[in-house]
Amino acid sequence: EIVMTQSPATLSMSPGERATLSCRASQSVSRSLAWYQQKPGQAPRVLIYDASTRATDISDRFSGSGSGTELTLTISSLQSEDFAVYYCQQYSKWPFTFGQGTKLEIK
Amino acid sequence: EVQLVESGGDLVQPGGSLRLSCAASGFTFSKYWMSWVRQAPGKGLEWVARIKEDGSETSYVGSVKGRLTISRDNAKNSLYLQMNSLRPEDTAVYYCARGGAYYGSSWGQGTLVTVSS
């Protein structure tokens, strides 16, 4: 199966700053990648799919880039509601797999 | 508005069985792949099983093959997960998700399954 590795595990940042979250795949996933946000006690919510397409009603502060084995989620100008755990997920091959998550916390 | 409501989670002994259900509304259920994704307490996400729109194709992650069975009833807009031979490592919140060919576009709030003696 394709192993997804996210870095860093925890990111401490201040509101207004720009956050960059990385996702590395053990083999190429092309652009078959989604990013999710999960807040405590809630279900995940898709932010980005096909590596760079924002899902419905997702703020343009969220952007995705990359392809192959190196993909990135960027959040420009962090808002208080952005502090959460973020997961990447590949759908290039079954079984679909997630990264272990990056916790974005307030500094 | 898309709604997915899971039910059936419970405390069960190792080796026991459980059936989860997911009631879907707000979209044409029969036109979507559907999936179950689980999350062990304090851990990450694991895509467990998926089923094609008409139920003709199913896929499972290796750790549940032969023990968990995904099914659907398009007439009832419902998704199911039959769980047999449960193990402590199956303890998790189980989410019903719309999607399975690609990504999960909508998720329910989850139902907790606890496997313990």
CSV table of C-alpha atoms in Angstrom, one decimal:
chain,number,residue,atom,x,y,z
A,1,GLU,CA,0.0,0.0,0.0
A,2,ILE,CA,1.0,3.6,-0.5
A,3,VAL,CA,2.4,5.1,2.7
A,4,MET,CA,1.7,8.8,3.3
A,5,THR,CA,4.0,10.8,5.6
A,6,GLN,CA,3.0,14.3,6.8
A,7,SER,CA,5.4,16.8,8.2
A,8,PRO,CA,5.7,18.4,10.6
A,9,ALA,CA,3.6,16.4,13.2
A,10,THR,CA,2.8,19.7,15.0
A,11,LEU,CA,3.0,23.2,13.7
A,12,SER,CA,2.8,26.1,16.2
A,13,MET,CA,1.9,29.4,14.5
A,14,SER,CA,0.2,32.7,15.3
A,15,PRO,CA,-2.9,34.1,13.7
A,16,GLY,CA,-2.1,36.0,10.5
A,17,GLU,CA,0.9,33.9,9.7
A,18,ARG,CA,1.2,31.6,6.6
A,19,ALA,CA,1.3,27.8,7.2
A,20,THR,CA,2.8,25.2,5.0
A,21,LEU,CA,2.0,21.6,5.6
A,22,SER,CA,3.7,18.8,3.7
A,23,CYS,CA,2.6,15.3,2.5
A,24,ARG,CA,5.0,12.8,1.0
A,25,ALA,CA,3.9,9.6,-0.7
A,26,SER,CA,6.0,6.4,-0.8
A,27,GLN,CA,5.3,6.2,-4.6
A,28,SER,CA,3.7,8.6,-7.0
A,29,VAL,CA,0.1,9.4,-6.5
A,30,SER,CA,0.1,11.9,-9.5
A,31,ARG,CA,-2.5,14.5,-8.4
A,32,SER,CA,-4.9,12.0,-6.7
A,33,LEU,CA,-4.7,13.6,-3.3
A,34,ALA,CA,-7.1,15.3,-0.9
A,35,TRP,CA,-6.6,17.4,2.2
A,36,TYR,CA,-9.0,17.3,5.1
A,37,GLN,CA,-9.5,19.4,8.2
A,38,GLN,CA,-10.7,17.8,11.5
A,39,LYS,CA,-11.6,19.7,14.7
A,40,PRO,CA,-12.0,18.0,18.1
A,41,GLY,CA,-15.2,15.9,18.2
A,42,GLN,CA,-16.0,16.5,14.6
A,43,ALA,CA,-15.9,14.6,11.4
A,44,PRO,CA,-13.2,15.4,8.8
A,45,ARG,CA,-14.1,18.0,6.2
A,46,VAL,CA,-12.6,18.0,2.7
A,47,LEU,CA,-10.7,21.1,1.8
A,48,ILE,CA,-8.8,20.2,-1.4
A,49,TYR,CA,-9.1,17.4,-3.9
A,50,ASP,CA,-7.2,16.6,-7.1
A,51,ALA,CA,-4.2,18.2,-5.3
A,52,SER,CA,-5.2,21.8,-5.9
A,53,THR,CA,-9.0,22.1,-6.4
A,54,ARG,CA,-10.8,23.7,-3.5
A,55,ALA,CA,-14.0,22.0,-2.3
A,56,THR,CA,-17.3,23.8,-2.2
A,57,ASP,CA,-17.5,26.7,0.3
A,58,ILE,CA,-13.8,26.4,1.2
A,59,SER,CA,-12.0,29.7,1.7
A,60,ASP,CA,-9.4,30.8,-0.9
A,61,ARG,CA,-7.0,31.0,2.1
A,62,PHE,CA,-6.5,27.3,1.5
A,63,SER,CA,-4.5,26.2,-1.5
A,64,GLY,CA,-2.9,22.9,-2.6
A,65,SER,CA,0.1,22.3,-4.8
A,66,GLY,CA,2.4,19.6,-5.9
A,67,SER,CA,2.2,16.2,-7.6
A,68,GLY,CA,3.8,12.8,-7.6
A,69,THR,CA,5.3,12.2,-4.2
A,70,GLU,CA,5.5,15.7,-2.8
A,71,LEU,CA,2.4,17.7,-2.1
A,72,THR,CA,1.7,20.7,0.0
A,73,LEU,CA,-1.2,22.5,1.7
A,74,THR,CA,-0.8,26.2,2.3
A,75,ILE,CA,-3.0,28.3,4.5
A,76,SER,CA,-2.4,32.0,4.0
A,77,SER,CA,-3.1,34.4,6.9
A,78,LEU,CA,-4.2,31.9,9.6
A,79,GLN,CA,-7.6,32.6,11.3
A,80,SER,CA,-8.6,31.3,14.7
A,81,GLU,CA,-10.9,28.7,13.1
A,82,ASP,CA,-8.0,27.2,11.1
A,83,PHE,CA,-6.3,25.6,14.2
A,84,ALA,CA,-7.1,21.9,13.8
A,85,VAL,CA,-5.6,18.7,12.6
A,86,TYR,CA,-5.0,18.3,8.8
A,87,TYR,CA,-4.8,15.0,7.0
A,88,CYS,CA,-3.7,14.2,3.4
A,89,GLN,CA,-5.3,11.2,1.6
A,90,GLN,CA,-4.3,9.5,-1.6
A,91,TYR,CA,-6.8,7.9,-3.9
A,92,SER,CA,-4.4,6.8,-6.6
A,93,LYS,CA,-4.5,3.2,-5.5
A,94,TRP,CA,-6.6,1.0,-3.2
A,95,PRO,CA,-6.4,0.8,-0.3
A,96,PHE,CA,-6.8,4.6,0.0
A,97,THR,CA,-4.4,5.8,2.7
A,98,PHE,CA,-4.1,8.8,5.0
A,99,GLY,CA,-1.1,10.6,6.4
A,100,GLN,CA,-0.8,10.5,10.2
A,101,GLY,CA,-1.9,14.2,10.4
A,102,THR,CA,-0.4,17.6,11.2
A,103,LYS,CA,-1.7,19.4,14.3
A,104,LEU,CA,-1.8,23.1,13.7
A,105,GLU,CA,-1.8,24.8,17.1
A,106,ILE,CA,-1.8,28.4,18.3
A,107,LYS,CA,1.6,29.7,19.3
B,1,GLU,CA,-28.3,19.5,2.3
B,2,VAL,CA,-26.3,16.3,2.4
B,3,GLN,CA,-26.9,14.3,5.6
B,4,LEU,CA,-25.3,11.1,6.7
B,5,VAL,CA,-26.4,9.6,10.1
B,6,GLU,CA,-24.7,6.6,11.5
B,7,SER,CA,-26.1,4.3,14.1
B,8,GLY,CA,-25.4,0.9,15.7
B,9,GLY,CA,-22.2,1.5,17.6
B,10,ASP,CA,-22.0,-0.3,20.9
B,11,LEU,CA,-19.7,-2.1,23.4
B,12,VAL,CA,-19.1,-5.6,22.2
B,13,GLN,CA,-16.9,-8.5,23.5
B,14,PRO,CA,-14.0,-9.7,21.4
B,15,GLY,CA,-15.2,-12.2,18.9
B,16,GLY,CA,-18.7,-10.6,18.8
B,17,SER,CA,-20.7,-9.1,16.0
B,18,LEU,CA,-22.3,-5.7,15.3
B,19,ARG,CA,-24.1,-4.1,12.4
B,20,LEU,CA,-23.7,-0.4,11.6
B,21,SER,CA,-26.1,1.6,9.5
B,22,CYS,CA,-25.9,4.9,7.8
B,23,ALA,CA,-29.0,6.8,6.6
B,24,ALA,CA,-28.4,9.1,3.7
B,25,SER,CA,-30.4,12.1,2.6
B,26,GLY,CA,-30.1,15.3,0.6
B,27,PHE,CA,-28.5,13.6,-2.5
B,28,THR,CA,-29.2,10.8,-5.0
B,29,PHE,CA,-27.7,8.0,-3.0
B,30,SER,CA,-27.7,5.5,-5.8
B,31,LYS,CA,-25.3,7.6,-7.9
B,32,TYR,CA,-22.4,7.6,-5.4
B,33,TRP,CA,-19.8,5.2,-4.2
B,34,MET,CA,-20.0,5.0,-0.4
B,35,SER,CA,-17.5,4.1,2.2
B,36,TRP,CA,-16.7,3.4,5.9
B,37,VAL,CA,-13.7,5.2,7.4
B,38,ARG,CA,-12.6,4.6,11.0
B,39,GLN,CA,-10.6,6.5,13.6
B,40,ALA,CA,-9.3,4.8,16.7
B,41,PRO,CA,-9.3,6.9,19.9
B,42,GLY,CA,-6.7,9.6,19.6
B,43,LYS,CA,-5.4,8.2,16.3
B,44,GLY,CA,-5.5,8.9,12.6
B,45,LEU,CA,-8.0,7.9,9.9
B,46,GLU,CA,-8.2,4.5,8.1
B,47,TRP,CA,-10.3,3.9,5.0
B,48,VAL,CA,-11.9,0.5,5.8
B,49,ALA,CA,-14.3,-0.4,3.0
B,50,ARG,CA,-16.0,1.0,-0.1
B,51,ILE,CA,-18.9,0.0,-2.3
B,52,LYS,CA,-19.8,1.0,-5.8
B,53,GLU,CA,-23.0,2.8,-6.7
B,54,ASP,CA,-25.0,-0.4,-7.6
B,55,GLY,CA,-23.3,-2.6,-5.0
B,56,SER,CA,-21.6,-4.7,-7.7
B,57,GLU,CA,-18.1,-3.9,-6.4
B,58,THR,CA,-16.7,-3.8,-2.9
B,59,SER,CA,-13.1,-3.3,-1.6
B,60,TYR,CA,-11.6,-3.7,1.9
B,61,VAL,CA,-8.4,-2.8,3.7
B,62,GLY,CA,-6.4,-5.9,4.4
B,63,SER,CA,-6.9,-5.9,8.2
B,64,VAL,CA,-10.7,-6.3,7.9
B,65,LYS,CA,-11.0,-8.7,5.0
B,66,GLY,CA,-13.2,-11.7,5.8
B,67,ARG,CA,-14.5,-10.1,9.0
B,68,LEU,CA,-16.3,-6.9,7.8
B,69,THR,CA,-18.8,-6.7,5.0
B,70,ILE,CA,-20.1,-3.5,3.4
B,71,SER,CA,-23.5,-3.4,1.7
B,72,ARG,CA,-26.1,-1.0,0.7
B,73,ASP,CA,-29.9,-0.7,0.0
B,74,ASN,CA,-30.5,2.0,-2.6
B,75,ALA,CA,-34.2,1.7,-2.2
B,76,LYS,CA,-33.8,2.7,1.5
B,77,ASN,CA,-30.9,5.2,0.9
B,78,SER,CA,-28.9,3.2,3.5
B,79,LEU,CA,-25.4,1.9,3.9
B,80,TYR,CA,-24.4,-0.9,6.2
B,81,LEU,CA,-21.3,-2.5,7.8
B,82,GLN,CA,-21.6,-6.0,9.1
B,83,MET,CA,-18.8,-6.6,11.6
B,84,ASN,CA,-17.9,-10.1,12.7
B,85,SER,CA,-15.1,-11.7,14.7
B,86,LEU,CA,-14.4,-8.3,16.3
B,87,ARG,CA,-11.1,-7.6,17.9
B,88,PRO,CA,-9.9,-4.9,20.4
B,89,GLU,CA,-8.1,-3.2,17.6
B,90,ASP,CA,-11.4,-2.6,15.8
B,91,THR,CA,-12.3,-0.1,18.5
B,92,ALA,CA,-12.9,3.2,16.8
B,93,VAL,CA,-15.4,5.8,15.6
B,94,TYR,CA,-16.8,4.6,12.3
B,95,TYR,CA,-17.7,7.3,9.8
B,96,CYS,CA,-20.0,6.9,6.8
B,97,ALA,CA,-18.6,8.9,3.9
B,98,ARG,CA,-20.0,9.8,0.5
B,99,GLY,CA,-17.3,8.7,-2.0
B,100,GLY,CA,-15.1,5.8,-2.6
B,101,ALA,CA,-13.8,6.2,-6.1
B,102,TYR,CA,-11.8,9.2,-5.0
B,103,TYR,CA,-12.2,11.2,-1.8
B,104,GLY,CA,-14.8,11.6,0.9
B,105,SER,CA,-16.9,14.6,-0.1
B,106,SER,CA,-19.3,14.4,2.9
B,107,TRP,CA,-19.1,12.6,6.2
B,108,GLY,CA,-21.4,11.7,9.0
B,109,GLN,CA,-20.7,12.4,12.6
B,110,GLY,CA,-19.6,8.8,13.4
B,111,THR,CA,-20.7,6.0,15.7
B,112,LEU,CA,-18.4,4.5,18.4
B,113,VAL,CA,-17.6,0.8,18.4
B,114,THR,CA,-15.8,-0.4,21.5
B,115,VAL,CA,-14.5,-4.0,21.5
B,116,SER,CA,-13.6,-5.0,25.1
B,117,SER,CA,-14.3,-7.7,27.6
